[in-house]
Amino acid sequence: MASSKVTDYGITYLKALHKLALLNMEGCPVTAACLKSLSELRSLKVLNLGFNDDISDAILAHLKDLTNLESLNLDSCRISDEGMVNLAGLRRLKCLELSDTEVGSSGLCHLSGLVNLESLNLSFTVVTDDAGLAALTNLTGLTHLDLFGARITDSGTNYLRSFKNLQSLEICGGGLTDAGVKNIKDLTSLTLLNLSQNHHLTDKSLESISGLTQLVSLNVSNSRVTSAGLQHLKPLKNLMSLTLESCKVTASDIKKLQSTDLPNLVNFRPE
């Protein structure tokens, strides 16, 4: 039903669907009354409420009984730290989308018990370093963590060491230096790493991540990386995508690296 004109009245007809497992209401004009109806759908495993300004903190109380949820999308909803307490009991959650909300560091403490979480999107939130990421260190099963646009600096990257199973990591927004990237170098399960828009990163950062040989996609755009630093990427034989836009690197530099050391590289910028 995503992006349809279904309203609260229409959702009341779903009450009888006790075996319903997936419900996508992204962008639908529903309000608090809708969630009252949904609270009876105890078999729900996937619920998408994204892009709805009427979904607020108080409304999230109606999610408490949906304890079978494995995926919850609250992208761009009007929620903050106050509402996070209502998610603390959803212990089966594997995927949680909180992008573009007012959720901050104090709200993340309510997620510390969600040990089955595998994917967490905190992009464009007000999450900060120590208070925020420290609350997540119990979530050692995370495989995907998106911090694009969050307020993460070198100090916060210390907590990333707890996430040994991470396969995808995005930290973009300007707060990192080469010192912070050193804390990422031991996350050897990474296949996607996006460090774009961190303007202080230099060739030393490429040296730090040269041991992440499982990388398939790497983005260090808008940094101070130069052609000289490309030598550090030679061990990344699985690399298929490399983005270095707005760096002191040319397409010919990358093509040379591709021809001699990175035969699997099929997508690169500048091109």
Backbone as CSV, one residue per row, in Angstrom:
resi,resn,N_x,N_y,N_z,CA_x,CA_y,CA_z,C_x,C_y,C_z
1,MET,0.811,-1.209,0.000,0.000,0.000,0.000,0.851,1.268,0.000
2,ALA,2.114,1.130,-0.182,3.017,2.279,-0.112,2.581,3.391,-1.057
3,SER,2.628,4.636,-0.551,2.320,5.834,-1.330,0.890,5.854,-1.876
4,SER,0.020,5.085,-1.246,-1.382,5.104,-1.661,-2.142,6.114,-0.808
5,LYS,-3.463,6.205,-1.015,-4.289,7.133,-0.254,-5.051,6.442,0.875
6,VAL,-4.556,5.273,1.277,-5.188,4.544,2.374,-5.085,5.354,3.659
7,THR,-6.199,5.469,4.381,-6.247,6.241,5.627,-6.505,5.324,6.813
8,ASP,-6.634,5.920,7.993,-6.894,5.160,9.212,-8.138,4.276,9.073
9,TYR,-9.166,4.797,8.436,-10.407,4.039,8.287,-10.166,2.750,7.505
10,GLY,-9.410,2.845,6.467,-9.123,1.656,5.669,-8.326,0.619,6.436
11,ILE,-7.412,1.071,7.283,-6.560,0.145,8.036,-7.374,-0.683,9.025
12,THR,-8.518,-0.174,9.477,-9.332,-0.939,10.429,-9.771,-2.270,9.852
13,TYR,-9.878,-2.374,8.542,-10.292,-3.624,7.901,-9.204,-4.710,7.973
14,LEU,-8.005,-4.332,8.393,-6.920,-5.304,8.478,-6.908,-6.069,9.802
15,LYS,-7.729,-5.647,10.743,-7.709,-6.250,12.076,-7.881,-7.761,12.059
16,ALA,-8.657,-8.242,11.119,-8.950,-9.675,11.079,-7.829,-10.506,10.459
17,LEU,-6.816,-9.828,9.887,-5.728,-10.554,9.205,-4.652,-10.946,10.216
18,HIS,-5.000,-11.873,11.078,-4.126,-12.212,12.198,-2.811,-12.876,11.768
19,LYS,-2.756,-13.369,10.543,-1.530,-14.012,10.070,-0.693,-13.081,9.179
20,LEU,-1.133,-11.828,9.056,-0.405,-10.877,8.215,1.018,-10.692,8.729
21,ALA,1.993,-10.873,7.839,3.394,-10.812,8.255,4.115,-9.565,7.747
22,LEU,3.648,-8.978,6.648,4.331,-7.818,6.066,3.321,-6.738,5.723
23,LEU,3.609,-5.515,6.153,2.727,-4.384,5.876,3.563,-3.156,5.550
24,ASN,3.389,-2.646,4.348,4.135,-1.473,3.886,3.179,-0.307,3.715
25,MET,3.265,0.664,4.618,2.419,1.858,4.553,3.266,3.114,4.390
26,GLU,4.409,2.986,3.773,5.287,4.136,3.563,4.563,5.230,2.786
27,GLY,4.576,6.439,3.357,3.986,7.578,2.678,2.479,7.620,2.662
28,CYS,1.819,6.737,3.415,0.352,6.766,3.467,-0.120,7.799,4.500
29,PRO,-1.270,8.440,4.277,-1.763,9.485,5.189,-2.474,8.916,6.413
30,VAL,-1.751,8.145,7.214,-2.342,7.541,8.412,-1.842,8.268,9.661
31,THR,-2.584,8.107,10.775,-2.254,8.797,12.026,-2.225,7.806,13.179
32,ALA,-2.329,8.309,14.397,-2.285,7.476,15.600,-3.363,6.404,15.600
33,ALA,-4.537,6.728,15.097,-5.632,5.762,15.071,-5.255,4.513,14.298
34,CYS,-4.444,4.676,13.286,-3.984,3.546,12.485,-3.199,2.566,13.339
35,LEU,-2.280,3.066,14.160,-1.441,2.179,14.951,-2.231,1.432,16.012
36,LYS,-3.321,1.990,16.468,-4.180,1.275,17.406,-4.720,0.006,16.758
37,SER,-5.058,0.098,15.492,-5.534,-1.077,14.761,-4.413,-2.078,14.532
38,LEU,-3.229,-1.565,14.230,-2.099,-2.448,13.934,-1.636,-3.230,15.156
39,SER,-1.884,-2.707,16.343,-1.384,-3.360,17.557,-1.982,-4.747,17.751
40,GLU,-3.058,-5.059,17.027,-3.683,-6.384,17.122,-3.072,-7.384,16.153
41,LEU,-2.225,-6.915,15.253,-1.622,-7.795,14.248,-0.325,-8.381,14.790
42,ARG,-0.461,-9.319,15.708,0.694,-9.833,16.450,1.645,-10.679,15.607
43,SER,1.232,-11.058,14.412,2.104,-11.875,13.560,3.006,-11.041,12.657
44,LEU,2.829,-9.715,12.682,3.634,-8.856,11.810,5.123,-9.040,12.050
45,LYS,5.845,-9.233,10.948,7.301,-9.319,11.014,7.972,-8.105,10.355
46,VAL,7.299,-7.528,9.380,7.861,-6.388,8.645,6.827,-5.262,8.630
47,LEU,7.218,-4.087,9.129,6.317,-2.939,9.167,7.058,-1.688,8.689
48,ASN,6.521,-1.057,7.668,7.121,0.156,7.111,6.162,1.321,7.306
49,LEU,6.557,2.279,8.152,5.760,3.475,8.425,6.485,4.736,7.963
50,GLY,7.491,4.568,7.138,8.360,5.671,6.746,7.675,6.820,6.051
51,PHE,8.319,7.995,6.140,7.897,9.212,5.451,6.480,9.626,5.839
52,ASN,6.261,9.727,7.157,4.956,10.136,7.674,5.146,11.063,8.859
53,ASP,4.834,12.339,8.683,5.005,13.339,9.734,4.052,13.137,10.908
54,ASP,3.009,12.326,10.718,2.044,12.116,11.789,2.446,10.992,12.743
55,ILE,3.517,10.272,12.396,4.023,9.230,13.292,4.988,9.902,14.265
56,SER,4.566,10.013,15.543,5.359,10.719,16.544,5.667,9.811,17.732
57,ASP,6.380,10.334,18.707,6.824,9.550,19.862,5.678,8.850,20.590
58,ALA,4.631,9.598,20.906,3.524,9.040,21.671,2.858,7.881,20.938
59,ILE,2.805,7.983,19.642,2.153,6.955,18.824,2.903,5.632,18.874
60,LEU,4.219,5.693,19.065,5.021,4.470,19.052,4.660,3.514,20.185
61,ALA,3.948,3.992,21.190,3.522,3.119,22.286,2.670,1.966,21.771
62,HIS,2.014,2.155,20.640,1.155,1.107,20.084,1.950,-0.015,19.429
63,LEU,3.273,0.148,19.336,4.105,-0.899,18.741,4.588,-1.917,19.766
64,LYS,4.408,-1.638,21.025,4.966,-2.485,22.087,4.570,-3.952,21.974
65,ASP,3.330,-4.190,21.547,2.828,-5.566,21.501,3.220,-6.321,20.241
66,LEU,3.855,-5.645,19.303,4.257,-6.299,18.054,5.620,-6.953,18.227
67,THR,5.686,-7.895,19.152,6.971,-8.465,19.569,7.574,-9.429,18.558
68,ASN,6.851,-9.724,17.486,7.405,-10.591,16.441,8.067,-9.791,15.322
69,LEU,8.041,-8.459,15.437,8.642,-7.630,14.393,10.129,-7.945,14.217
70,GLU,10.515,-8.101,12.961,11.923,-8.296,12.618,12.476,-7.110,11.840
71,SER,11.579,-6.322,11.237,12.004,-5.155,10.467,11.032,-4.013,10.700
72,LEU,11.567,-2.840,11.078,10.737,-1.661,11.346,11.366,-0.449,10.684
73,ASN,10.590,0.232,9.854,11.071,1.413,9.135,10.329,2.649,9.625
74,LEU,11.080,3.568,10.252,10.530,4.837,10.737,11.244,6.013,10.072
75,ASP,11.771,5.783,8.899,12.505,6.796,8.146,11.664,8.064,7.987
76,SER,12.257,9.202,8.376,11.642,10.523,8.197,10.338,10.713,8.964
77,CYS,10.139,9.949,10.025,8.981,10.163,10.890,9.338,11.189,11.970
78,ARG,8.329,11.721,12.644,8.540,12.786,13.626,8.765,12.183,15.008
79,ILE,9.880,11.470,15.142,10.189,10.799,16.409,11.538,11.275,16.942
80,SER,11.714,11.101,18.256,12.938,11.547,18.924,13.314,10.541,20.004
81,ASP,14.214,10.920,20.879,14.684,10.025,21.939,13.544,9.503,22.808
82,GLU,12.574,10.342,23.065,11.470,9.975,23.953,10.724,8.726,23.472
83,GLY,10.601,8.578,22.181,9.854,7.451,21.643,10.606,6.141,21.633
84,MET,11.930,6.184,21.778,12.739,4.980,21.657,12.450,3.944,22.745
85,VAL,11.975,4.390,23.897,11.676,3.445,24.980,10.626,2.430,24.544
86,ASN,9.789,2.789,23.607,8.742,1.886,23.135,9.271,0.768,22.238
87,LEU,10.502,0.885,21.831,11.099,-0.139,20.976,11.936,-1.136,21.757
88,ALA,12.158,-0.859,23.030,13.081,-1.664,23.834,12.676,-3.127,23.938
89,GLY,11.376,-3.407,23.845,10.913,-4.788,23.990,10.821,-5.558,22.694
90,LEU,11.169,-4.944,21.584,11.074,-5.618,20.282,12.359,-6.403,20.032
91,ARG,12.539,-7.453,20.810,13.816,-8.180,20.864,14.141,-8.978,19.606
92,ARG,13.160,-9.149,18.738,13.418,-9.928,17.531,13.811,-9.053,16.346
93,LEU,13.864,-7.752,16.555,14.214,-6.852,15.458,15.589,-7.186,14.880
94,LYS,15.626,-7.280,13.557,16.879,-7.468,12.842,17.263,-6.225,12.045
95,CYS,16.249,-5.460,11.636,16.483,-4.266,10.813,15.684,-3.098,11.370
96,LEU,16.364,-1.971,11.621,15.710,-0.784,12.164,16.182,0.446,11.400
97,GLU,15.219,1.161,10.796,15.509,2.369,10.019,15.044,3.596,10.797
98,LEU,16.000,4.440,11.192,15.693,5.665,11.935,16.234,6.899,11.216
99,SER,16.514,6.762,9.948,17.104,7.850,9.170,16.229,9.096,9.169
100,ASP,16.899,10.254,9.228,16.234,11.553,9.110,15.162,11.747,10.175
101,THR,15.475,11.345,11.406,14.608,11.592,12.558,15.381,12.447,13.559
102,GLU,14.740,12.773,14.685,15.393,13.555,15.730,15.975,12.663,16.824
103,VAL,16.148,11.403,16.525,16.739,10.473,17.492,18.186,10.867,17.741
104,GLY,18.561,10.909,19.014,19.926,11.268,19.393,20.542,10.229,20.298
105,SER,21.617,10.607,20.942,22.404,9.660,21.728,21.645,9.065,22.902
106,SER,20.864,9.862,23.622,20.170,9.337,24.797,19.101,8.323,24.411
107,GLY,18.566,8.429,23.226,17.564,7.475,22.792,18.135,6.112,22.468
108,LEU,19.416,6.068,22.093,20.015,4.809,21.684,20.189,3.830,22.833
109,CYS,20.198,4.324,24.063,20.350,3.413,25.198,19.200,2.417,25.262
110,HIS,18.041,2.763,24.722,16.889,1.863,24.729,17.036,0.739,23.700
111,LEU,18.028,0.841,22.837,18.249,-0.184,21.824,19.298,-1.199,22.241
112,SER,19.930,-0.990,23.377,21.066,-1.823,23.779,20.689,-3.289,23.975
113,GLY,19.410,-3.570,24.242,18.990,-4.950,24.438,18.541,-5.651,23.170
114,LEU,18.555,-4.958,22.050,18.102,-5.547,20.784,19.261,-6.289,20.116
115,VAL,19.679,-7.359,20.759,20.922,-8.042,20.374,20.809,-8.805,19.059
116,ASN,19.600,-8.907,18.518,19.441,-9.573,17.224,19.544,-8.603,16.049
117,LEU,19.719,-7.319,16.347,19.834,-6.335,15.268,21.016,-6.637,14.355
118,GLU,20.747,-6.607,13.060,21.786,-6.805,12.064,22.016,-5.535,11.241
119,SER,20.948,-4.760,11.047,21.048,-3.551,10.229,20.436,-2.370,10.971
120,LEU,21.211,-1.291,11.112,20.760,-0.102,11.834,21.116,1.143,11.022
121,ASN,20.090,1.909,10.675,20.292,3.127,9.889,20.049,4.342,10.765
122,LEU,21.121,5.083,11.048,21.058,6.301,11.860,21.500,7.512,11.051
123,SER,21.380,7.434,9.746,21.817,8.547,8.896,20.943,9.762,9.117
124,PHE,21.580,10.920,9.097,20.905,12.210,9.266,20.093,12.277,10.561
125,THR,20.628,11.684,11.610,20.063,11.835,12.952,20.972,12.788,13.722
126,VAL,20.677,12.987,15.018,21.522,13.864,15.834,22.386,13.036,16.790
127,VAL,22.642,11.800,16.414,23.511,10.920,17.202,24.929,11.475,17.219
128,THR,25.554,11.432,18.391,26.930,11.914,18.543,27.844,10.778,18.969
129,ASP,29.081,11.117,19.211,30.138,10.132,19.461,29.932,9.240,20.685
130,ASP,30.544,9.655,21.795,30.673,8.782,22.953,29.329,8.313,23.508
131,ALA,28.433,9.238,23.791,27.155,8.869,24.399,26.322,8.005,23.466
132,GLY,26.424,8.235,22.169,25.603,7.503,21.220,26.125,6.119,20.899
133,LEU,27.306,6.039,20.319,27.843,4.758,19.891,28.182,3.849,21.062
134,ALA,28.509,4.423,22.201,28.803,3.605,23.383,27.600,2.769,23.783
135,ALA,26.402,3.290,23.562,25.181,2.576,23.946,24.902,1.386,23.036
136,LEU,25.599,1.311,21.920,25.325,0.266,20.936,26.308,-0.897,20.987
137,THR,27.295,-0.835,21.843,28.374,-1.823,21.799,27.922,-3.249,22.096
138,ASN,26.725,-3.410,22.676,26.192,-4.756,22.893,25.707,-5.400,21.599
139,LEU,25.502,-4.591,20.579,24.920,-5.089,19.330,26.006,-5.662,18.424
140,THR,26.652,-6.691,18.909,27.813,-7.252,18.211,27.439,-8.019,16.950
141,GLY,26.143,-8.247,16.733,25.710,-8.938,15.519,25.463,-8.019,14.345
142,LEU,25.673,-6.703,14.532,25.445,-5.764,13.434,26.309,-6.094,12.213
143,THR,25.650,-6.126,11.056,26.382,-6.307,9.804,26.326,-5.049,8.941
144,HIS,25.320,-4.173,9.190,25.178,-2.933,8.419,24.901,-1.776,9.368
145,LEU,25.745,-0.751,9.301,25.598,0.434,10.151,25.768,1.682,9.296
146,ASP,24.722,2.488,9.267,24.737,3.711,8.452,24.712,4.927,9.371
147,LEU,25.815,5.690,9.357,25.963,6.902,10.169,26.163,8.121,9.275
148,PHE,25.696,8.027,8.054,25.846,9.121,7.096,25.188,10.385,7.672
149,GLY,25.956,11.448,7.798,25.415,12.710,8.280,25.240,12.804,9.783
150,ALA,25.541,11.729,10.526,25.504,11.800,11.990,26.758,12.541,12.472
151,ARG,26.775,12.890,13.750,27.864,13.728,14.271,28.979,12.869,14.874
152,ILE,29.650,12.128,13.996,30.668,11.187,14.425,32.059,11.750,14.145
153,THR,32.919,11.688,15.162,34.310,12.127,15.018,35.235,10.976,15.372
154,ASP,36.528,11.245,15.415,37.508,10.201,15.723,37.211,9.493,17.037
155,SER,36.755,10.240,18.026,36.460,9.658,19.330,35.425,8.545,19.222
156,GLY,34.416,8.753,18.415,33.358,7.764,18.281,33.791,6.485,17.606
157,THR,34.797,6.560,16.749,35.206,5.359,16.024,35.821,4.312,16.937
158,ASN,36.221,4.696,18.144,36.732,3.710,19.096,35.703,2.625,19.365
159,TYR,34.423,2.995,19.369,33.364,2.035,19.689,33.061,1.103,18.528
160,LEU,33.509,1.460,17.331,33.262,0.609,16.174,34.014,-0.711,16.261
161,ARG,35.016,-0.767,17.096,35.802,-1.996,17.238,34.965,-3.154,17.754
162,SER,33.835,-2.843,18.389,32.966,-3.892,18.928,32.210,-4.636,17.832
163,PHE,32.129,-4.025,16.653,31.286,-4.576,15.592,32.118,-5.380,14.592
164,LYS,32.638,-6.500,15.039,33.533,-7.311,14.216,32.840,-7.932,13.008
165,ASN,31.506,-7.997,13.038,30.780,-8.630,11.939,30.303,-7.651,10.879
166,LEU,30.644,-6.377,11.032,30.186,-5.371,10.072,30.627,-5.688,8.652
167,GLN,29.654,-5.644,7.751,29.939,-5.807,6.332,29.791,-4.489,5.580
168,SER,28.965,-3.588,6.130,28.714,-2.299,5.480,28.758,-1.185,6.520
169,LEU,29.571,-0.159,6.264,29.736,0.950,7.198,29.801,2.259,6.426
170,GLU,28.973,3.221,6.842,28.983,4.555,6.231,29.126,5.599,7.326
171,ILE,30.228,6.375,7.255,30.460,7.497,8.168,30.855,8.688,7.309
172,CYS,29.895,9.522,7.007,30.141,10.650,6.124,29.650,11.922,6.801
173,GLY,30.417,12.981,6.667,29.950,14.219,7.250,31.026,15.158,7.740
174,GLY,32.290,14.764,7.612,33.356,15.714,7.876,34.053,15.610,9.204
175,GLY,33.614,14.710,10.095,34.188,14.664,11.437,35.404,13.785,11.603
176,LEU,35.754,12.985,10.601,36.852,12.036,10.741,38.182,12.578,10.228
177,THR,39.256,12.103,10.866,40.609,12.328,10.374,41.264,10.968,10.207
178,ASP,42.519,10.966,9.789,43.253,9.708,9.616,43.305,8.901,10.914
179,ALA,43.354,9.582,12.045,43.424,8.891,13.338,42.173,8.056,13.578
180,GLY,41.023,8.563,13.190,39.786,7.828,13.371,39.693,6.616,12.469
181,VAL,40.210,6.718,11.262,40.144,5.606,10.311,40.965,4.423,10.804
182,LYS,41.982,4.665,11.619,42.781,3.568,12.171,41.932,2.607,12.985
183,ASN,40.849,3.106,13.577,39.978,2.250,14.377,39.077,1.366,13.519
184,ILE,39.101,1.578,12.220,38.285,0.791,11.305,39.090,-0.344,10.681
185,LYS,40.396,-0.251,10.763,41.264,-1.160,9.999,41.142,-2.629,10.382
186,ASP,40.595,-2.924,11.564,40.465,-4.319,11.995,39.083,-4.907,11.720
187,LEU,38.213,-4.138,11.062,36.874,-4.637,10.720,36.966,-5.386,9.394
188,THR,37.582,-6.534,9.449,37.990,-7.256,8.241,36.842,-7.910,7.477
189,SER,35.628,-7.865,8.015,34.475,-8.411,7.291,33.835,-7.388,6.364
190,LEU,34.306,-6.140,6.411,33.709,-5.083,5.593,33.809,-5.380,4.104
191,THR,32.665,-5.225,3.428,32.651,-5.292,1.971,32.307,-3.931,1.366
192,LEU,31.637,-3.071,2.150,31.318,-1.708,1.702,31.758,-0.713,2.764
193,LEU,32.533,0.277,2.348,32.996,1.329,3.258,32.846,2.679,2.573
194,ASN,32.055,3.548,3.191,31.825,4.885,2.652,32.297,5.917,3.670
195,LEU,33.388,6.610,3.337,33.964,7.649,4.192,33.943,9.003,3.485
196,SER,33.053,9.172,2.546,33.021,10.402,1.763,32.689,11.622,2.620
197,GLN,33.088,12.784,2.127,32.821,14.085,2.751,33.570,14.307,4.059
198,ASN,34.563,13.478,4.330,35.462,13.723,5.460,36.714,14.398,4.890
199,HIS,36.691,15.717,4.908,37.652,16.512,4.151,39.087,16.410,4.655
200,HIS,39.277,15.907,5.882,40.621,15.868,6.448,41.349,14.553,6.176
201,LEU,40.698,13.595,5.568,41.346,12.311,5.298,42.423,12.471,4.227
202,THR,43.533,11.783,4.439,44.653,11.838,3.499,45.013,10.426,3.043
203,ASP,46.123,10.320,2.360,46.599,9.017,1.893,46.846,8.048,3.044
204,LYS,47.084,8.575,4.243,47.292,7.703,5.399,46.053,6.861,5.697
205,SER,44.889,7.393,5.384,43.653,6.628,5.592,43.602,5.430,4.656
206,LEU,44.038,5.615,3.413,44.082,4.488,2.483,45.055,3.431,2.967
207,GLU,46.135,3.868,3.568,47.099,2.916,4.121,46.465,2.113,5.260
208,SER,45.668,2.791,6.087,45.041,2.122,7.223,44.064,1.039,6.785
209,ILE,43.360,1.275,5.684,42.345,0.312,5.274,42.858,-0.677,4.221
210,SER,44.142,-0.659,3.968,44.710,-1.543,2.945,44.574,-3.017,3.308
211,GLY,44.327,-3.304,4.584,44.167,-4.696,4.995,42.741,-5.198,4.914
212,LEU,41.807,-4.357,4.513,40.397,-4.762,4.408,40.168,-5.414,3.046
213,THR,40.708,-6.594,2.890,40.775,-7.237,1.577,39.441,-7.771,1.072
214,GLN,38.399,-7.732,1.915,37.082,-8.179,1.460,36.281,-7.042,0.816
215,LEU,36.829,-5.824,0.838,36.105,-4.670,0.303,35.733,-4.858,-1.165
216,VAL,34.461,-4.589,-1.447,33.951,-4.597,-2.812,33.663,-3.169,-3.268
217,SER,33.314,-2.303,-2.315,32.985,-0.914,-2.645,33.658,0.024,-1.652
218,LEU,34.343,1.049,-2.164,35.046,2.021,-1.322,34.791,3.425,-1.854
219,ASN,34.383,4.325,-0.954,34.131,5.718,-1.324,34.854,6.628,-0.343
220,VAL,35.826,7.392,-0.852,36.564,8.362,-0.039,36.542,9.715,-0.747
221,SER,35.416,10.026,-1.364,35.272,11.285,-2.096,35.363,12.494,-1.170
222,ASN,35.664,13.643,-1.777,35.747,14.914,-1.044,36.732,14.843,0.112
223,SER,37.873,14.234,-0.157,38.932,14.136,0.849,40.234,14.673,0.252
224,ARG,41.337,14.503,0.987,42.641,14.986,0.521,43.487,13.850,-0.051
225,VAL,42.835,12.764,-0.401,43.525,11.627,-1.009,44.131,12.040,-2.350
226,THR,45.328,11.533,-2.626,46.021,11.862,-3.873,46.363,10.595,-4.652
227,SER,46.871,10.786,-5.843,47.271,9.657,-6.688,48.346,8.810,-6.018
228,ALA,49.202,9.446,-5.252,50.273,8.705,-4.574,49.703,7.677,-3.599
229,GLY,48.537,7.963,-3.031,47.948,7.046,-2.065,47.329,5.810,-2.679
230,LEU,47.119,5.812,-3.981,46.476,4.676,-4.640,47.263,3.384,-4.494
231,GLN,48.565,3.492,-4.266,49.381,2.289,-4.103,48.893,1.427,-2.944
232,HIS,48.265,2.060,-1.944,47.800,1.319,-0.772,46.574,0.463,-1.075
233,LEU,45.955,0.698,-2.228,44.760,-0.066,-2.582,45.083,-1.348,-3.348
234,LYS,46.318,-1.571,-3.658,46.706,-2.739,-4.454,46.285,-4.073,-3.847
235,PRO,46.283,-4.218,-2.510,45.866,-5.513,-1.938,44.364,-5.780,-2.034
236,LEU,43.574,-4.777,-2.415,42.112,-4.923,-2.398,41.628,-5.554,-3.705
237,LYS,41.967,-6.812,-3.882,41.710,-7.501,-5.148,40.231,-7.727,-5.427
238,ASN,39.377,-7.635,-4.408,37.941,-7.844,-4.605,37.197,-6.557,-4.948
239,LEU,37.923,-5.434,-4.981,37.291,-4.141,-5.182,36.664,-4.042,-6.572
240,MET,35.354,-3.709,-6.572,34.633,-3.547,-7.834,34.209,-2.102,-8.071
241,SER,34.075,-1.330,-6.994,33.640,0.063,-7.117,34.539,0.958,-6.278
242,LEU,35.071,2.031,-6.892,35.964,2.964,-6.217,35.568,4.389,-6.582
243,THR,35.235,5.181,-5.565,34.805,6.556,-5.808,35.730,7.527,-5.084
244,LEU,36.381,8.374,-5.873,37.338,9.352,-5.346,37.088,10.721,-5.970
245,GLU,35.835,11.083,-6.112,35.496,12.377,-6.683,35.954,13.512,-5.769
246,SER,36.331,14.625,-6.388,36.807,15.808,-5.662,38.042,15.489,-4.817
247,CYS,38.871,14.597,-5.325,40.180,14.303,-4.726,41.252,14.652,-5.770
248,LYS,42.513,14.609,-5.353,43.601,14.887,-6.280,44.014,13.596,-6.992
249,VAL,43.006,12.996,-7.651,43.180,11.741,-8.372,42.477,11.880,-9.716
250,THR,43.104,11.383,-10.773,42.499,11.466,-12.101,42.003,10.095,-12.551
251,ALA,41.194,10.115,-13.576,40.681,8.861,-14.128,41.820,7.984,-14.644
252,SER,42.817,8.597,-15.242,43.942,7.818,-15.772,44.728,7.137,-14.655
253,ASP,44.812,7.805,-13.488,45.479,7.188,-12.341,44.766,5.902,-11.927
254,ILE,43.448,5.972,-11.888,42.663,4.813,-11.460,42.712,3.714,-12.520
255,LYS,42.655,4.092,-13.783,42.713,3.100,-14.858,44.031,2.335,-14.834
256,LYS,45.096,3.032,-14.511,46.396,2.372,-14.417,46.396,1.356,-13.287
257,LEU,45.827,1.741,-12.147,45.730,0.828,-11.006,44.858,-0.366,-11.369
258,GLN,43.794,-0.107,-12.088,42.886,-1.175,-12.520,43.608,-2.189,-13.404
259,SER,44.370,-1.704,-14.339,45.027,-2.590,-15.310,46.135,-3.422,-14.692
260,THR,46.769,-2.907,-13.649,47.917,-3.617,-13.073,47.591,-4.413,-11.810
261,ASP,46.623,-3.930,-11.008,46.434,-4.554,-9.696,44.989,-4.860,-9.305
262,LEU,44.015,-4.185,-9.927,42.617,-4.376,-9.511,41.773,-4.823,-10.705
263,PRO,41.914,-6.064,-11.122,41.226,-6.541,-12.327,39.705,-6.599,-12.189
264,ASN,39.197,-6.631,-10.957,37.747,-6.723,-10.750,37.059,-5.363,-10.687
265,LEU,37.848,-4.285,-10.761,37.291,-2.937,-10.664,36.530,-2.596,-11.950
266,VAL,35.211,-2.451,-11.831,34.377,-2.189,-13.012,33.687,-0.835,-12.959
267,ASN,33.654,-0.223,-11.790,32.975,1.069,-11.636,33.846,1.994,-10.832
268,PHE,34.236,3.128,-11.414,35.079,4.060,-10.673,34.799,5.498,-11.104
269,ARG,35.026,6.406,-10.156,34.879,7.830,-10.395,36.034,8.556,-9.710
270,PRO,36.627,9.550,-10.365,36.294,10.069,-11.702,36.555,9.040,-12.796
271,GLU,35.807,9.160,-13.876,35.945,8.202,-14.971,36.136,8.914,-16.299
